[in-house]
Amino acid sequence: MTSQLAATTVVSGTGLARDLRAEVTSAAADLTAAGTPPQLAVVVATADESTAWYVRSIRGAATKTGIRCSVVDLGPDAPPSRIGATLSALSADPEVHGIMLQTPLPDGAHFADLAASISPEKDVDGANPVSLGRLGAGLTAFAPATAAAVLALLDHYEVPLAGRHAVVVGRSTVVGKPAAQLLLRRDATVTVCHRHTSDLAEHTARADVLVVAVGRTGLITAEHVRPGAMVIDVGTNPTDDGGLAGDVDAAAVSGLAGGLTPVPGGVGPVTTALLLRHTVESAARRSP
Amino acid sequence: MTSQLAATTVVSGTGLARDLRAEVTSAAADLTAAGTPPQLAVVVATADESTAWYVRSIRGAATKTGIRCSVVDLGPDAPPSRIGATLSALSADPEVHGIMLQTPLPDGAHFADLAASISPEKDVDGANPVSLGRLGAGLTAFAPATAAAVLALLDHYEVPLAGRHAVVVGRSTVVGKPAAQLLLRRDATVTVCHRHTSDLAEHTARADVLVVAVGRTGLITAEHVRPGAMVIDVGTNPTDDGGLAGDVDAAAVSGLAGGLTPVPGGVGPVTTALLLRHTVESAARRSP
């Protein structure tokens, strides 16, 4: 068992996240000194506990790097019109540089419709469909932070992408689709699988790079992984003991995969650090 | 040879295009009677002869279905700012319901940047990156007519897509990427290949549905096609004798493919008919 584990690189995100936060801290200090203190606004319209946990962790990370983080909690009964109006007001506020809309949303509220009210310049989590379209068209835009974190980890571990076969499992607008776009932009051959895919293992077992973003604990086992493949696990599924589990059965693929991100400690910390980096990038463009 | 050819269905677009034009003709007559004569504006900034040919064919088809088609020819030396201003003016003109920007463009002009000036409501060829993003996010938008034509042909020939493996060769913003989005939306497992793909045949030979939009005559031969696969050839490459050739070597895959679109007479006529349909759809939304 020990020798098996030794063959799979643990693709940790903590070192990269630390480097990114150091960069952000320095940039935030410079911006603040220049009179543009960077500010991230997080809009919440749910009583969901895991959302609250995530927002607290973003706020904590922002504060530590010198970014102001305001949380606008509209409550779980907020009408969509009020959420949209809030996003528009924040878009117009010159002191706000990054805007995030949290999920889940109240019944009747449609994420992409509402996110269209976030100014593309401040859309640090790439939620506005305009950002997705601009990414696809090769124009400048913020990618959703989770998708950007997948690419940042692959680059940090110097995983070659051009001409390689990347398989993305999951086709959400926030992770799967933008990750596929980013991989395509990097000249990978990209396959997108999802719940209608008839033989998942047949596709995933061909991947040089496998990105899994589905939200089903242990979906990916040994039969799904090509020996030596780099596996990026985006899943964050709550466990009974209050922890987090990924979409990949880590024990099953250890010794088989060339590399695997741990959950927690893989994509997650990099995602938060990139949200903050996007915010200082946005602020830097506004700074006189 | 005869028995080989018999096994491959000729996936003609002419019948479907005729049906679509009949629908459009009827809708255009109703709109005109109601005081909203539908109008398509085509913006040209090139002296390219094949563009001129294409624009004439669109104009001819529009006129026959009762749609007014105005061609705004800015000449091959038009500065990008003038092209953008023209697209903005047409977007603001209440008598114009559809706007197309032709390629190629003058040096220094960037298609996606300029197309961002086309009002999404009038973006009947899905050129504005907003349209691509909205498609990806599952919102209402016009797809690029060529990509929409690929899907319309597959539906017309009742090709099942959910759970099937579709391989798209080519990743352009106007065809490959939006076709991949549309196939994904229809629950196909989708692979996108391109010039960096290391072993093209290895991917394409697994496709249930193969869509080729590259612009290289005869790129796809027998080794690239799975027996019985449905092959949609989007290529329109000029031949020495003034005709058109596809990206697929039709002789080589006849008897092997389950179906193949001819070039010309496959995707092309459906594309033009869908441009016109998008224009009447846009006009209908504006009609009192």
Coordinates of C-alpha atoms in Angstrom, one line a residue, chain A residues 62-287:
Chain A
A62 CA -9.8 38.6 1.9
T63 CA -9.2 40.4 5.2
K64 CA -5.9 38.6 5.7
T65 CA -4.6 39.8 2.3
G66 CA -5.8 43.4 2.9
I67 CA -8.9 43.3 0.7
R68 CA -12.1 44.7 2.1
C69 CA -15.0 42.2 1.9
S70 CA -18.5 43.3 2.2
V71 CA -21.3 40.7 2.5
V72 CA -24.7 41.8 1.3
D73 CA -27.1 39.3 2.7
L74 CA -30.6 39.7 1.2
G75 CA -32.1 36.7 2.9
P76 CA -33.6 33.5 1.5
D77 CA -36.8 35.2 0.5
A78 CA -35.3 37.9 -1.6
P79 CA -37.2 38.5 -4.9
P80 CA -35.0 38.1 -8.0
S81 CA -35.6 41.8 -8.9
R82 CA -34.0 42.8 -5.6
I83 CA -31.0 40.6 -6.2
G84 CA -30.6 42.0 -9.7
A85 CA -30.9 45.6 -8.4
T86 CA -28.3 44.9 -5.8
L87 CA -25.9 43.5 -8.4
S88 CA -26.5 46.6 -10.6
A89 CA -25.9 49.0 -7.7
L90 CA -22.6 47.2 -6.8
S91 CA -21.6 47.3 -10.4
A92 CA -22.1 51.1 -10.4
D93 CA -20.3 51.6 -7.1
P94 CA -16.7 52.9 -7.8
E95 CA -15.5 51.6 -4.5
V96 CA -16.4 48.0 -5.3
H97 CA -14.0 46.1 -7.6
G98 CA -15.2 42.5 -7.4
I99 CA -18.7 41.1 -7.2
M100 CA -19.8 37.5 -6.4
L101 CA -23.3 36.1 -6.4
Q102 CA -23.6 33.0 -4.1
T103 CA -25.7 30.0 -4.8
P104 CA -28.2 28.5 -4.0
L105 CA -30.7 31.2 -4.9
P106 CA -34.4 31.6 -3.9
D107 CA -37.0 29.7 -6.0
G108 CA -37.7 31.5 -9.3
A109 CA -34.3 33.2 -9.4
H110 CA -32.1 32.1 -12.3
F111 CA -28.3 32.4 -11.7
A112 CA -27.2 33.2 -15.3
D113 CA -30.0 35.7 -15.7
L114 CA -29.1 37.5 -12.5
A115 CA -25.4 37.3 -13.1
A116 CA -25.9 39.2 -16.3
S117 CA -26.3 42.3 -14.0
I118 CA -22.8 42.0 -12.8
S119 CA -20.5 44.4 -14.6
P120 CA -18.1 42.2 -16.7
E121 CA -15.1 44.3 -15.3
K122 CA -16.1 43.3 -11.8
D123 CA -17.2 39.8 -12.5
V124 CA -14.3 38.2 -10.6
D125 CA -16.0 34.8 -10.5
G126 CA -16.9 34.8 -14.2
A127 CA -20.6 34.4 -13.5
N128 CA -21.9 36.7 -16.2
P129 CA -22.6 34.8 -19.4
V130 CA -20.7 37.6 -21.2
S131 CA -17.6 36.4 -19.4
L132 CA -18.1 32.8 -20.7
G133 CA -18.7 34.1 -24.2
R134 CA -15.6 36.3 -24.1
L135 CA -13.5 33.4 -22.9
G136 CA -14.9 31.2 -25.7
A137 CA -14.1 34.0 -28.3
G138 CA -10.6 34.4 -27.0
L139 CA -11.2 37.9 -25.5
T140 CA -10.2 39.1 -22.1
A141 CA -12.5 38.1 -19.3
F142 CA -12.4 36.7 -15.8
A143 CA -12.8 32.9 -15.8
P144 CA -14.9 31.4 -13.0
A145 CA -12.3 31.1 -10.2
T146 CA -12.7 27.3 -9.8
A147 CA -12.1 26.7 -13.5
A148 CA -9.1 29.1 -13.4
A149 CA -7.8 27.2 -10.3
V150 CA -7.8 23.9 -12.3
L151 CA -5.6 25.5 -14.9
A152 CA -3.4 27.2 -12.3
L153 CA -2.8 23.9 -10.6
L154 CA -2.0 22.1 -13.9
D155 CA 0.5 24.9 -14.7
H156 CA 2.0 25.0 -11.2
Y157 CA 2.7 21.2 -11.6
E158 CA 4.0 21.8 -15.2
V159 CA 1.5 19.4 -16.7
P160 CA 1.7 19.7 -20.5
L161 CA -1.7 20.4 -22.2
A162 CA -1.1 21.1 -25.9
G163 CA -2.1 18.1 -28.0
R164 CA -3.0 16.1 -24.9
H165 CA -6.4 14.6 -24.2
A166 CA -8.3 16.3 -21.4
V167 CA -11.6 14.9 -20.2
V168 CA -13.9 17.0 -18.1
V169 CA -16.6 15.3 -16.2
G170 CA -19.4 17.7 -15.5
R171 CA -20.8 20.5 -17.7
S172 CA -21.9 23.2 -15.2
T173 CA -21.6 26.8 -16.3
V174 CA -19.5 27.5 -13.2
V175 CA -16.9 24.7 -13.6
G176 CA -17.2 22.1 -16.3
K177 CA -17.9 24.3 -19.3
P178 CA -15.4 27.1 -18.5
A179 CA -12.7 24.5 -17.6
A180 CA -13.3 22.9 -21.0
Q181 CA -12.9 26.3 -22.7
L182 CA -9.7 27.1 -20.9
L183 CA -8.2 23.6 -21.7
L184 CA -9.2 24.1 -25.3
R185 CA -7.6 27.5 -25.4
R186 CA -4.4 25.8 -24.2
D187 CA -4.6 23.5 -27.2
A188 CA -5.7 20.3 -25.4
T189 CA -8.2 18.0 -27.2
V190 CA -11.1 18.2 -24.9
T191 CA -14.0 15.8 -24.1
V192 CA -16.9 16.8 -21.9
C193 CA -18.8 14.0 -20.2
H194 CA -21.9 14.3 -18.0
R195 CA -24.7 12.2 -16.5
H196 CA -26.0 11.2 -20.0
T197 CA -22.6 9.9 -21.1
S198 CA -23.3 6.2 -21.8
D199 CA -20.0 4.7 -20.8
L200 CA -18.1 7.1 -18.6
A201 CA -15.1 4.9 -17.9
E202 CA -14.6 4.4 -21.6
H203 CA -14.0 8.1 -22.0
T204 CA -12.2 9.0 -18.8
A205 CA -9.8 6.1 -19.1
R206 CA -8.4 7.7 -22.2
A207 CA -7.6 11.0 -20.5
D208 CA -4.1 12.3 -20.0
V209 CA -5.7 15.0 -17.8
L210 CA -9.0 14.2 -16.0
V211 CA -11.0 17.0 -14.4
V212 CA -13.9 15.9 -12.3
A213 CA -16.6 18.4 -11.2
V214 CA -19.8 16.6 -10.6
G215 CA -20.6 16.5 -6.9
R216 CA -20.8 12.8 -6.3
T217 CA -18.5 11.2 -3.7
G218 CA -16.3 8.5 -5.1
L219 CA -17.7 8.6 -8.6
I220 CA -14.3 8.1 -10.1
T221 CA -12.6 4.8 -9.3
A222 CA -9.7 2.8 -10.7
E223 CA -11.5 1.7 -13.9
H224 CA -12.0 5.4 -14.8
V225 CA -8.3 6.4 -14.7
R226 CA -5.5 5.8 -17.2
P227 CA -2.3 4.8 -15.6
G228 CA -0.2 8.0 -15.1
A229 CA -3.1 10.4 -15.7
M230 CA -3.2 13.7 -13.9
V231 CA -6.5 13.8 -12.0
I232 CA -8.0 17.1 -10.7
D233 CA -10.8 16.6 -8.3
V234 CA -13.1 19.6 -8.0
G235 CA -15.7 17.9 -5.9
T236 CA -16.4 19.2 -2.4
N237 CA -19.0 16.8 -1.0
P238 CA -19.9 17.2 2.7
T239 CA -19.2 14.1 4.8
D240 CA -21.1 12.8 7.8
D241 CA -18.3 13.8 10.1
G242 CA -18.4 17.4 8.9
G243 CA -15.5 17.1 6.5
L244 CA -15.2 17.2 2.7
A245 CA -14.9 14.4 0.2
G246 CA -14.0 14.7 -3.5
D247 CA -15.6 13.1 -6.5
V248 CA -12.6 10.8 -6.8
D249 CA -12.1 7.6 -4.7
A250 CA -8.6 8.6 -3.7
A251 CA -7.7 5.2 -2.2
A252 CA -8.8 3.4 -5.4
V253 CA -6.7 5.6 -7.8
S254 CA -3.6 6.0 -5.6
G255 CA -0.7 4.3 -7.3
L256 CA -2.5 4.4 -10.6
A257 CA -3.0 8.1 -11.3
G258 CA 0.2 10.1 -12.0
G259 CA -1.1 12.9 -9.8
L260 CA -4.2 13.6 -7.8
T261 CA -5.5 16.7 -6.0
P262 CA -6.5 16.1 -2.3
V263 CA -9.9 17.2 -1.0
P264 CA -9.7 19.4 0.9
G265 CA -6.4 21.2 0.1
G266 CA -6.4 20.9 -3.7
V267 CA -8.5 23.1 -5.9
G268 CA -10.3 24.8 -3.0
P269 CA -7.5 27.1 -1.6
V270 CA -6.4 28.0 -5.1
T271 CA -9.9 29.0 -6.0
T272 CA -10.2 31.4 -3.1
A273 CA -6.7 32.9 -3.8
L274 CA -7.7 33.5 -7.4
L275 CA -10.9 35.2 -6.5
L276 CA -8.8 37.6 -4.5
R277 CA -6.3 38.0 -7.3
H278 CA -9.1 38.8 -9.7
T279 CA -10.3 41.5 -7.3
V280 CA -6.9 43.2 -7.1
E281 CA -6.5 43.0 -10.9
S282 CA -9.9 44.7 -11.3
A283 CA -8.9 47.3 -8.7
A284 CA -5.6 47.9 -10.4
R285 CA -7.4 48.8 -13.7
R286 CA -9.5 51.3 -11.8
S287 CA -6.6 52.8 -9.9

